[in-house]
GROMACS .gro file of C-alpha atoms in nm:
model
  442
    1MET     CA    1   2.677  -2.964   1.395
    2LEU     CA    2   2.383  -3.049   1.179
    3ASN     CA    3   2.099  -2.781   1.236
    4SER     CA    4   1.781  -2.924   1.120
    5ILE     CA    5   1.675  -2.611   0.911
    6ASN     CA    6   1.953  -2.740   0.656
    7ARG     CA    7   1.839  -3.093   0.651
    8ASP     CA    8   1.724  -3.036   0.263
    9ALA     CA    9   2.098  -2.896   0.153
   10PHE     CA   10   2.257  -3.078  -0.144
   11THR     CA   11   2.558  -3.047  -0.015
   12LEU     CA   12   2.754  -2.900   0.325
   13PHE     CA   13   3.061  -2.778   0.421
   14ASN     CA   14   3.256  -2.718   0.744
   15GLN     CA   15   3.302  -2.373   0.859
   16GLY     CA   16   3.488  -2.409   1.227
   17GLY     CA   17   3.283  -2.693   1.322
   18ASN     CA   18   2.925  -2.587   1.180
   19LEU     CA   19   2.816  -2.762   0.910
   20ILE     CA   20   2.701  -2.470   0.629
   21PRO     CA   21   2.456  -2.544   0.336
   22TYR     CA   22   2.643  -2.501   0.023
   23GLU     CA   23   2.386  -2.546  -0.246
   24TYR     CA   24   2.038  -2.700  -0.224
   25THR     CA   25   1.928  -2.713  -0.604
   26GLY     CA   26   2.234  -2.562  -0.762
   27TYR     CA   27   2.382  -2.216  -0.743
   28LYS     CA   28   2.236  -2.151  -1.060
   29ASN     CA   29   1.855  -2.187  -0.986
   30GLU     CA   30   1.928  -2.015  -0.656
   31ILE     CA   31   2.075  -1.697  -0.828
   32LEU     CA   32   1.827  -1.675  -1.067
   33ALA     CA   33   1.506  -1.688  -0.802
   34SER     CA   34   1.699  -1.388  -0.607
   35LYS     CA   35   1.616  -1.210  -0.926
   36SER     CA   36   1.274  -1.352  -1.029
   37THR     CA   37   1.073  -1.456  -0.710
   38ALA     CA   38   1.293  -1.521  -0.412
   39TRP     CA   39   1.542  -1.731  -0.203
   40PHE     CA   40   1.542  -1.827   0.140
   41GLY     CA   41   1.875  -1.874   0.319
   42THR     CA   42   2.034  -1.979   0.672
   43THR     CA   43   2.368  -1.920   0.565
   44LEU     CA   44   2.427  -1.645   0.826
   45ASN     CA   45   2.322  -1.858   1.136
   46SER     CA   46   2.620  -1.889   1.251
   47SER     CA   47   2.685  -1.507   1.264
   48PRO     CA   48   2.872  -1.383   1.540
   49ILE     CA   49   2.639  -1.201   1.734
   50TYR     CA   50   2.725  -0.972   2.049
   51ASP     CA   51   2.510  -0.724   2.246
   52VAL     CA   52   2.651  -0.411   2.386
   53LYS     CA   53   2.428  -0.235   2.682
   54GLY     CA   54   2.488   0.030   2.918
   55PRO     CA   55   2.502   0.411   2.959
   56ASP     CA   56   2.804   0.467   2.740
   57ALA     CA   57   2.688   0.183   2.459
   58ALA     CA   58   2.688   0.443   2.200
   59LYS     CA   59   2.992   0.649   2.283
   60PHE     CA   60   3.179   0.308   2.320
   61LEU     CA   61   3.082   0.169   1.968
   62THR     CA   62   3.164   0.520   1.838
   63SER     CA   63   3.523   0.482   2.002
   64ILE     CA   64   3.633   0.168   1.844
   65CYS     CA   65   3.474   0.277   1.472
   66ILE     CA   66   3.519   0.519   1.176
   67ASN     CA   67   3.175   0.610   1.228
   68SER     CA   68   2.959   0.763   1.487
   69PHE     CA   69   2.658   0.568   1.672
   70LEU     CA   70   2.589   0.881   1.923
   71LYS     CA   71   2.284   0.990   1.708
   72MET     CA   72   2.154   0.688   1.623
   73LYS     CA   73   1.766   0.579   1.721
   74PRO     CA   74   1.603   0.266   1.850
   75GLY     CA   75   1.461   0.077   1.529
   76SER     CA   76   1.767   0.188   1.298
   77ILE     CA   77   2.040  -0.004   1.147
   78ARG     CA   78   2.405   0.070   1.091
   79HIS     CA   79   2.731  -0.034   0.847
   80ALA     CA   80   3.003  -0.040   1.147
   81VAL     CA   81   3.418  -0.074   1.034
   82LEU     CA   82   3.672  -0.115   1.294
   83CYS     CA   83   4.033  -0.058   1.201
   84ASN     CA   84   4.392  -0.138   1.393
   85ASP     CA   85   4.638   0.160   1.398
   86GLN     CA   86   4.750   0.089   1.059
   87GLY     CA   87   4.442   0.159   0.897
   88PHE     CA   88   4.365  -0.208   0.826
   89ILE     CA   89   4.008  -0.365   0.836
   90LEU     CA   90   3.969  -0.534   1.164
   91THR     CA   91   3.592  -0.665   1.059
   92ASP     CA   92   3.336  -0.449   0.964
   93GLY     CA   93   2.901  -0.551   1.030
   94VAL     CA   94   2.604  -0.466   1.130
   95VAL     CA   95   2.470  -0.269   1.443
   96MET     CA   96   2.129  -0.283   1.509
   97MET     CA   97   1.968  -0.044   1.784
   98ILE     CA   98   1.727  -0.210   1.988
   99ALA     CA   99   1.666   0.014   2.261
  100GLU     CA  100   1.832   0.300   2.446
  101ASN     CA  101   2.190   0.189   2.517
  102HIS     CA  102   2.159  -0.096   2.371
  103PHE     CA  103   2.294  -0.233   2.027
  104ARG     CA  104   2.318  -0.553   1.920
  105THR     CA  105   2.619  -0.623   1.644
  106TYR     CA  106   2.674  -0.870   1.371
  107TRP     CA  107   3.018  -1.003   1.268
  108LEU     CA  108   3.195  -0.734   1.521
  109ASN     CA  109   3.273  -0.996   1.739
  110PRO     CA  110   3.528  -1.091   1.879
  111VAL     CA  111   3.707  -0.768   1.795
  112VAL     CA  112   3.435  -0.564   1.986
  113GLY     CA  113   3.450  -0.830   2.274
  114TYR     CA  114   3.825  -0.773   2.281
  115TYR     CA  115   3.742  -0.378   2.312
  116VAL     CA  116   3.480  -0.467   2.615
  117SER     CA  117   3.752  -0.656   2.765
  118VAL     CA  118   3.955  -0.367   2.830
  119THR     CA  119   3.715  -0.055   2.800
  120GLU     CA  120   3.674   0.177   3.102
  121MET     CA  121   3.372   0.273   2.990
  122ASP     CA  122   3.030   0.158   3.179
  123VAL     CA  123   2.916  -0.078   2.922
  124GLU     CA  124   2.824  -0.472   2.909
  125GLY     CA  125   2.936  -0.706   2.670
  126VAL     CA  126   2.695  -1.022   2.572
  127ASP     CA  127   2.778  -1.272   2.333
  128LEU     CA  128   2.439  -1.417   2.159
  129SER     CA  129   2.590  -1.608   1.921
  130GLY     CA  130   2.430  -1.969   1.820
  131LYS     CA  131   2.144  -1.811   2.075
  132GLU     CA  132   1.959  -1.609   1.790
  133PHE     CA  133   1.825  -1.770   1.415
  134PHE     CA  134   1.940  -1.577   1.125
  135PHE     CA  135   1.740  -1.602   0.816
  136GLN     CA  136   1.754  -1.401   0.481
  137LEU     CA  137   1.471  -1.369   0.223
  138ALA     CA  138   1.544  -1.166  -0.070
  139GLY     CA  139   1.390  -1.133  -0.394
  140PRO     CA  140   1.080  -0.900  -0.565
  141LYS     CA  141   0.849  -1.159  -0.389
  142SER     CA  142   1.003  -1.133  -0.037
  143LEU     CA  143   0.767  -0.878   0.082
  144GLU     CA  144   0.468  -1.049   0.006
  145ILE     CA  145   0.613  -1.409   0.111
  146LEU     CA  146   0.691  -1.204   0.452
  147GLU     CA  147   0.326  -1.051   0.512
  148GLN     CA  148   0.165  -1.394   0.406
  149ALA     CA  149   0.367  -1.584   0.679
  150SER     CA  150   0.329  -1.296   0.960
  151GLN     CA  151  -0.047  -1.230   0.851
  152SER     CA  152   0.057  -0.857   0.859
  153ASP     CA  153   0.105  -0.537   0.696
  154LEU     CA  154   0.512  -0.502   0.684
  155HIS     CA  155   0.533  -0.231   0.418
  156ASP     CA  156   0.602   0.005   0.691
  157ILE     CA  157   0.959  -0.118   0.724
  158ALA     CA  158   1.182   0.106   0.548
  159PHE     CA  159   1.519   0.027   0.439
  160THR     CA  160   1.810  -0.006   0.677
  161LYS     CA  161   1.476  -0.031   0.974
  162HIS     CA  162   1.396  -0.312   1.175
  163ARG     CA  163   1.082  -0.370   1.368
  164MET     CA  164   0.890  -0.649   1.597
  165ALA     CA  165   0.649  -0.883   1.406
  166LYS     CA  166   0.495  -1.221   1.447
  167ILE     CA  167   0.550  -1.521   1.236
  168ALA     CA  168   0.329  -1.874   1.346
  169GLY     CA  169   0.264  -1.688   1.643
  170ILE     CA  170   0.655  -1.628   1.776
  171ASP     CA  171   0.841  -1.304   1.849
  172VAL     CA  172   1.050  -1.248   1.543
  173ARG     CA  173   1.266  -0.906   1.430
  174ILE     CA  174   1.228  -0.804   1.053
  175LEU     CA  175   1.485  -0.579   0.910
  176ARG     CA  176   1.503  -0.459   0.576
  177LEU     CA  177   1.864  -0.567   0.448
  178GLY     CA  178   2.005  -0.753   0.165
  179MET     CA  179   2.264  -0.785  -0.086
  180ALA     CA  180   2.104  -0.981  -0.393
  181GLY     CA  181   2.011  -0.638  -0.567
  182THR     CA  182   1.648  -0.651  -0.530
  183LEU     CA  183   1.414  -0.600  -0.225
  184GLY     CA  184   1.559  -0.816   0.069
  185TYR     CA  185   1.480  -0.895   0.441
  186GLU     CA  186   1.623  -1.061   0.764
  187ILE     CA  187   1.448  -1.249   1.012
  188HIS     CA  188   1.594  -1.276   1.359
  189GLY     CA  189   1.453  -1.472   1.657
  190ASP     CA  190   1.530  -1.682   1.957
  191THR     CA  191   1.687  -2.009   1.858
  192LYS     CA  192   1.464  -2.261   1.984
  193ASN     CA  193   1.170  -2.111   1.762
  194SER     CA  194   1.395  -2.146   1.467
  195GLU     CA  195   1.243  -2.466   1.313
  196ALA     CA  196   0.871  -2.359   1.343
  197VAL     CA  197   0.952  -1.988   1.196
  198TYR     CA  198   1.158  -2.150   0.899
  199ASP     CA  199   0.879  -2.387   0.864
  200CYS     CA  200   0.592  -2.120   0.862
  201ILE     CA  201   0.790  -1.920   0.609
  202TRP     CA  202   0.913  -2.219   0.342
  203GLU     CA  203   0.552  -2.298   0.335
  204VAL     CA  204   0.454  -1.991   0.199
  205ALA     CA  205   0.790  -1.914  -0.004
  206LYS     CA  206   0.713  -2.244  -0.192
  207THR     CA  207   0.393  -2.129  -0.307
  208PHE     CA  208   0.573  -1.845  -0.508
  209ASP     CA  209   0.841  -2.092  -0.662
  210ALA     CA  210   1.099  -1.914  -0.398
  211LYS     CA  211   1.454  -2.133  -0.363
  212LYS     CA  212   1.663  -2.228  -0.072
  213LEU     CA  213   1.994  -2.036  -0.062
  214GLY     CA  214   2.330  -2.193  -0.041
  215GLN     CA  215   2.644  -2.035   0.057
  216VAL     CA  216   2.793  -2.049  -0.288
  217GLY     CA  217   2.496  -1.793  -0.430
  218TYR     CA  218   2.498  -1.608  -0.143
  219THR     CA  219   2.880  -1.521  -0.133
  220MET     CA  220   2.824  -1.444  -0.519
  221ASN     CA  221   2.587  -1.165  -0.456
  222HIS     CA  222   2.905  -0.989  -0.286
  223THR     CA  223   3.118  -0.967  -0.570
  224GLU     CA  224   2.810  -0.859  -0.776
  225ALA     CA  225   2.683  -0.596  -0.554
  226GLY     CA  226   3.038  -0.433  -0.503
  227PHE     CA  227   3.045  -0.520  -0.125
  228PRO     CA  228   3.348  -0.721  -0.044
  229ASN     CA  229   3.316  -1.005   0.211
  230ILE     CA  230   3.548  -0.996   0.518
  231ASN     CA  231   3.722  -1.344   0.540
  232MET     CA  232   3.674  -1.406   0.178
  233HIS     CA  233   3.761  -1.113  -0.031
  234TYR     CA  234   4.051  -1.049   0.220
  235PRO     CA  235   4.188  -1.152   0.531
  236LEU     CA  236   4.182  -0.940   0.866
  237PRO     CA  237   4.490  -0.849   1.090
  238TRP     CA  238   4.346  -1.029   1.408
  239PHE     CA  239   4.705  -1.176   1.501
  240GLU     CA  240   4.922  -0.910   1.332
  241THR     CA  241   4.731  -0.649   1.580
  242GLU     CA  242   4.929  -0.560   1.938
  243GLY     CA  243   4.685  -0.642   2.209
  244LEU     CA  244   4.384  -0.821   1.987
  245LYS     CA  245   4.658  -1.102   1.911
  246GLU     CA  246   4.688  -1.206   2.241
  247TYR     CA  247   4.313  -1.193   2.312
  248MET     CA  248   4.272  -1.412   2.030
  249ALA     CA  249   4.533  -1.614   2.146
  250ALA     CA  250   4.338  -1.755   2.403
  251ARG     CA  251   4.038  -1.775   2.216
  252PRO     CA  252   4.185  -1.993   1.890
  253MET     CA  253   3.802  -2.127   1.778
  254GLU     CA  254   3.682  -1.796   1.791
  255GLY     CA  255   3.987  -1.692   1.540
  256PHE     CA  256   3.915  -1.965   1.306
  257PHE     CA  257   3.907  -1.740   0.979
  258ASN     CA  258   4.240  -1.576   1.044
  259LEU     CA  259   4.427  -1.840   1.264
  260ASN     CA  260   4.533  -2.084   0.996
  261ARG     CA  261   4.521  -1.922   0.676
  262ALA     CA  262   4.637  -2.044   0.308
  263LEU     CA  263   4.709  -1.782   0.091
  264VAL     CA  264   4.656  -1.888  -0.274
  265GLY     CA  265   4.692  -1.715  -0.593
  266SER     CA  266   4.914  -1.504  -0.782
  267VAL     CA  267   4.989  -1.276  -0.463
  268GLY     CA  268   5.154  -1.584  -0.319
  269ASP     CA  269   5.273  -1.541   0.049
  270ASP     CA  270   5.267  -1.133   0.089
  271LEU     CA  271   5.014  -1.122   0.360
  272THR     CA  272   5.002  -0.773   0.411
  273THR     CA  273   4.897  -0.666   0.031
  274ARG     CA  274   4.584  -0.868   0.105
  275PHE     CA  275   4.499  -0.643   0.383
  276VAL     CA  276   4.302  -0.361   0.327
  277THR     CA  277   4.174  -0.016   0.469
  278PRO     CA  278   3.830   0.122   0.412
  279TYR     CA  279   3.970   0.386   0.105
  280ASP     CA  280   4.104   0.053  -0.068
  281VAL     CA  281   3.718  -0.090  -0.060
  282GLY     CA  282   3.542   0.252  -0.127
  283TRP     CA  283   3.409   0.309   0.234
  284GLU     CA  284   3.579   0.609   0.297
  285TYR     CA  285   3.240   0.790   0.297
  286LEU     CA  286   3.191   0.629   0.663
  287ILE     CA  287   3.483   0.759   0.798
  288LYS     CA  288   3.414   1.026   1.036
  289PHE     CA  289   3.706   1.234   1.153
  290ASP     CA  290   3.527   1.443   1.409
  291HIS     CA  291   3.603   1.141   1.692
  292ASP     CA  292   3.899   0.940   1.832
  293PHE     CA  293   3.915   0.600   1.718
  294PRO     CA  294   4.189   0.328   1.658
  295GLY     CA  295   4.319   0.383   1.316
  296LYS     CA  296   4.232   0.755   1.273
  297ALA     CA  297   4.615   0.895   1.239
  298ALA     CA  298   4.698   0.665   0.940
  299LEU     CA  299   4.360   0.709   0.810
  300GLU     CA  300   4.397   1.073   0.822
  301GLU     CA  301   4.756   1.010   0.627
  302ILE     CA  302   4.578   0.799   0.371
  303ALA     CA  303   4.305   1.049   0.300
  304LYS     CA  304   4.602   1.273   0.125
  305ASN     CA  305   4.704   1.031  -0.145
  306PRO     CA  306   4.457   0.730  -0.107
  307THR     CA  307   4.671   0.408  -0.298
  308ARG     CA  308   4.385   0.175  -0.368
  309THR     CA  309   4.033   0.183  -0.467
  310MET     CA  310   3.783  -0.053  -0.580
  311VAL     CA  311   3.644  -0.152  -0.916
  312THR     CA  312   3.499  -0.433  -1.074
  313LEU     CA  313   3.700  -0.635  -1.324
  314GLU     CA  314   3.542  -0.841  -1.620
  315TRP     CA  315   3.765  -1.086  -1.783
  316ASN     CA  316   3.845  -1.171  -2.114
  317PRO     CA  317   3.655  -1.453  -2.235
  318ASP     CA  318   3.906  -1.562  -2.507
  319ASP     CA  319   4.179  -1.549  -2.238
  320LEU     CA  320   3.987  -1.791  -2.010
  321GLY     CA  321   3.919  -2.019  -2.303
  322GLU     CA  322   4.304  -2.075  -2.317
  323ILE     CA  323   4.292  -2.167  -1.940
  324PHE     CA  324   4.023  -2.391  -2.010
  325ALA     CA  325   4.177  -2.550  -2.331
  326SER     CA  326   4.484  -2.600  -2.143
  327GLN     CA  327   4.346  -2.906  -1.956
  328PHE     CA  328   4.380  -3.056  -2.274
  329ARG     CA  329   4.736  -3.024  -2.431
  330GLY     CA  330   4.858  -3.398  -2.291
  331GLN     CA  331   5.073  -3.507  -2.030
  332ASP     CA  332   5.408  -3.325  -2.186
  333VAL     CA  333   5.263  -2.977  -2.120
  334GLU     CA  334   5.169  -2.856  -1.748
  335PRO     CA  335   4.847  -2.682  -1.739
  336PHE     CA  336   4.741  -2.371  -1.583
  337GLU     CA  337   4.569  -2.391  -1.333
  338THR     CA  338   4.187  -2.475  -1.378
  339MET     CA  339   3.882  -2.223  -1.280
  340ASP     CA  340   3.600  -2.459  -1.391
  341ASP     CA  341   3.633  -2.719  -1.083
  342ARG     CA  342   3.463  -2.449  -0.894
  343PRO     CA  343   3.230  -2.127  -0.998
  344MET     CA  344   3.436  -1.871  -0.770
  345ASP     CA  345   3.743  -1.841  -0.597
  346MET     CA  346   3.624  -1.945  -0.211
  347TYR     CA  347   3.738  -2.278  -0.125
  348TYR     CA  348   3.513  -2.448   0.105
  349ASN     CA  349   3.515  -2.800   0.282
  350SER     CA  350   3.858  -2.739   0.391
  351GLY     CA  351   3.877  -2.838   0.706
  352PHE     CA  352   4.002  -2.611   0.964
  353SER     CA  353   4.218  -2.398   0.682
  354MET     CA  354   4.063  -2.056   0.572
  355TYR     CA  355   4.183  -2.001   0.215
  356TYR     CA  356   4.234  -1.639   0.085
  357HIS     CA  357   4.260  -1.618  -0.319
  358ALA     CA  358   4.423  -1.308  -0.455
  359ASP     CA  359   4.595  -1.227  -0.826
  360LYS     CA  360   4.807  -0.951  -0.875
  361VAL     CA  361   4.640  -0.670  -1.130
  362LEU     CA  362   4.947  -0.532  -1.349
  363ALA     CA  363   4.901  -0.230  -1.586
  364ASP     CA  364   5.202  -0.202  -1.853
  365GLY     CA  365   5.369  -0.459  -1.652
  366ARG     CA  366   5.392  -0.317  -1.360
  367GLU     CA  367   5.177  -0.424  -1.052
  368ILE     CA  368   4.873  -0.201  -0.939
  369GLY     CA  369   4.703  -0.393  -0.682
  370ILE     CA  370   4.500  -0.711  -0.617
  371SER     CA  371   4.210  -0.886  -0.769
  372SER     CA  372   3.967  -1.115  -0.536
  373GLY     CA  373   3.636  -1.298  -0.555
  374ARG     CA  374   3.654  -1.388  -0.898
  375LEU     CA  375   3.349  -1.580  -1.003
  376ASN     CA  376   3.153  -1.684  -1.304
  377SER     CA  377   2.830  -1.488  -1.291
  378TYR     CA  378   2.552  -1.703  -1.430
  379TYR     CA  379   2.318  -1.438  -1.403
  380TYR     CA  380   2.566  -1.199  -1.606
  381GLN     CA  381   2.707  -1.467  -1.842
  382ARG     CA  382   3.045  -1.269  -1.715
  383MET     CA  383   3.399  -1.386  -1.542
  384ILE     CA  384   3.386  -1.087  -1.296
  385SER     CA  385   3.601  -1.013  -0.963
  386LEU     CA  386   3.663  -0.696  -0.726
  387ALA     CA  387   4.003  -0.553  -0.727
  388PHE     CA  388   4.178  -0.279  -0.520
  389ILE     CA  389   4.393  -0.095  -0.760
  390LYS     CA  390   4.585   0.236  -0.771
  391PRO     CA  391   4.297   0.528  -0.833
  392GLU     CA  392   4.427   0.644  -1.156
  393TYR     CA  393   4.386   0.342  -1.318
  394ALA     CA  394   3.990   0.299  -1.202
  395VAL     CA  395   3.853   0.406  -1.482
  396GLU     CA  396   3.553   0.210  -1.658
  397GLY     CA  397   3.662   0.044  -2.009
  398LYS     CA  398   4.028   0.048  -1.889
  399GLU     CA  399   4.243  -0.262  -1.996
  400LEU     CA  400   4.424  -0.426  -1.747
  401LYS     CA  401   4.562  -0.769  -1.685
  402VAL     CA  402   4.524  -1.011  -1.420
  403VAL     CA  403   4.800  -1.282  -1.324
  404TRP     CA  404   4.649  -1.628  -1.292
  405GLY     CA  405   4.848  -1.909  -1.152
  406THR     CA  406   5.033  -1.985  -0.814
  407PRO     CA  407   5.375  -1.896  -0.794
  408GLY     CA  408   5.603  -2.132  -0.931
  409LYS     CA  409   5.367  -2.289  -1.146
  410PRO     CA  410   5.259  -2.200  -1.506
  411GLN     CA  411   5.112  -1.851  -1.509
  412LYS     CA  412   4.907  -1.660  -1.767
  413GLU     CA  413   4.822  -1.250  -1.804
  414ILE     CA  414   4.479  -1.233  -1.859
  415ARG     CA  415   4.331  -0.916  -2.002
  416VAL     CA  416   4.038  -0.789  -1.778
  417THR     CA  417   3.845  -0.457  -1.837
  418VAL     CA  418   3.737  -0.205  -1.577
  419ALA     CA  419   3.361  -0.253  -1.578
  420ARG     CA  420   3.062  -0.085  -1.380
  421SER     CA  421   3.065  -0.112  -1.015
  422PRO     CA  422   2.845  -0.239  -0.847
  423TYR     CA  423   2.840  -0.504  -1.151
  424MET     CA  424   2.483  -0.535  -1.040
  425ASN     CA  425   2.244  -0.308  -1.264
  426LEU     CA  426   1.883  -0.388  -1.062
  427GLU     CA  427   1.696  -0.165  -0.880
  428ASN     CA  428   1.870  -0.165  -0.554
  429ASN     CA  429   1.679  -0.239  -0.220
  430LYS     CA  430   1.700   0.102  -0.088
  431GLU     CA  431   1.540   0.229  -0.405
  432ILE     CA  432   1.267  -0.004  -0.386
  433ASP     CA  433   0.864   0.160  -0.356
  434VAL     CA  434   0.711  -0.125  -0.173
  435ASN     CA  435   0.415   0.096  -0.219
  436GLU     CA  436   0.380  -0.057  -0.551
  437ILE     CA  437   0.353  -0.437  -0.387
  438PRO     CA  438   0.026  -0.557  -0.284
  439ARG     CA  439  -0.034  -0.522   0.061
  440TYR     CA  440  -0.139  -0.810   0.266
  441ASN     CA  441  -0.531  -0.848   0.338
  442LYS     CA  442  -0.661  -1.066   0.618
   0.00000   0.00000   0.00000
């Protein structure tokens, strides 16, 4: 379905029946805008949105997540992670507390919907997907743009906080969040008002030389920020988890991301290796063992001796050059699989298949983990990826190798170096003092 607010997109791709903007002016322009002025995006408009309400709402969310929501206050935002009994991540996303006993979740459904369907706690679940618009505005000028659009002072919205405001005379909720390695906000509201709010913000954003954001630029941020993205950096075991798999079988469209997987890269058909735990992705700090939740016993065992942790890998440019040069050695020599036809190992316009790319990581010829989310970072002029590897090799400056190429085709070992993580070296959103930014004056 084509959303009118995406009308200026240069290309669109099909994501489970929704047309998502792939690029507007090109990912290079869009990436640079997030660092110098701002970008404005709609790529998360198709987000699963699900409300949990009722006297037991906080208790319920705590019972299914690795972290706790019992002391959360209205106006706050928290990262939520759900695991299965093996400790593998089922999903992660954002929980926003709207009011007492009322939480709004993003990207936790359909898993949270399954748990609502089987709980005996006093909670109600409401699916709001498609009923709320979800815009992103990030960059050093994002606050000034929002204040001009809302004609109000928004300096009081701290990182991971939210409150109501008005844009174009319409009620919206503004959140201070973002993955661009700079100041960032989200704007949420009733879908029926999406075009009016969007146009109001964009008219202001244009005067700051902002750019519209496509999916390529958005996804690149996750690798640069050291924040792996569900359904992109790794698959989720929805159809490998008892109870949930039966629930998903009755809702195939909701299971799109993990229903028809295509596994590519040198890891091959090994699916289990691609599943991750909170320890694998560096989120062990979120785990609170003071309450029961699915996967607690498995994670307690992993905590004694974690087998993987997350790092950023920087790929050797000379080895990358050999991949490119192999395309021109004549018809008698089968080339290595190309990298230059896409800026990153994430596949779009793929119909109703979801592609997952993962490559083996080696140390002294032994496999020590996997790499995913490879991208050509235009801003940093480096090829980088995230990797989930044995902790003893997670040492900055350590040289490892990544195996490039699908099994059965020519493969090449590419030298990589463990780099800083997150790779972004810009001032983090949560550390930015907005008091140094001019306030809106009527």
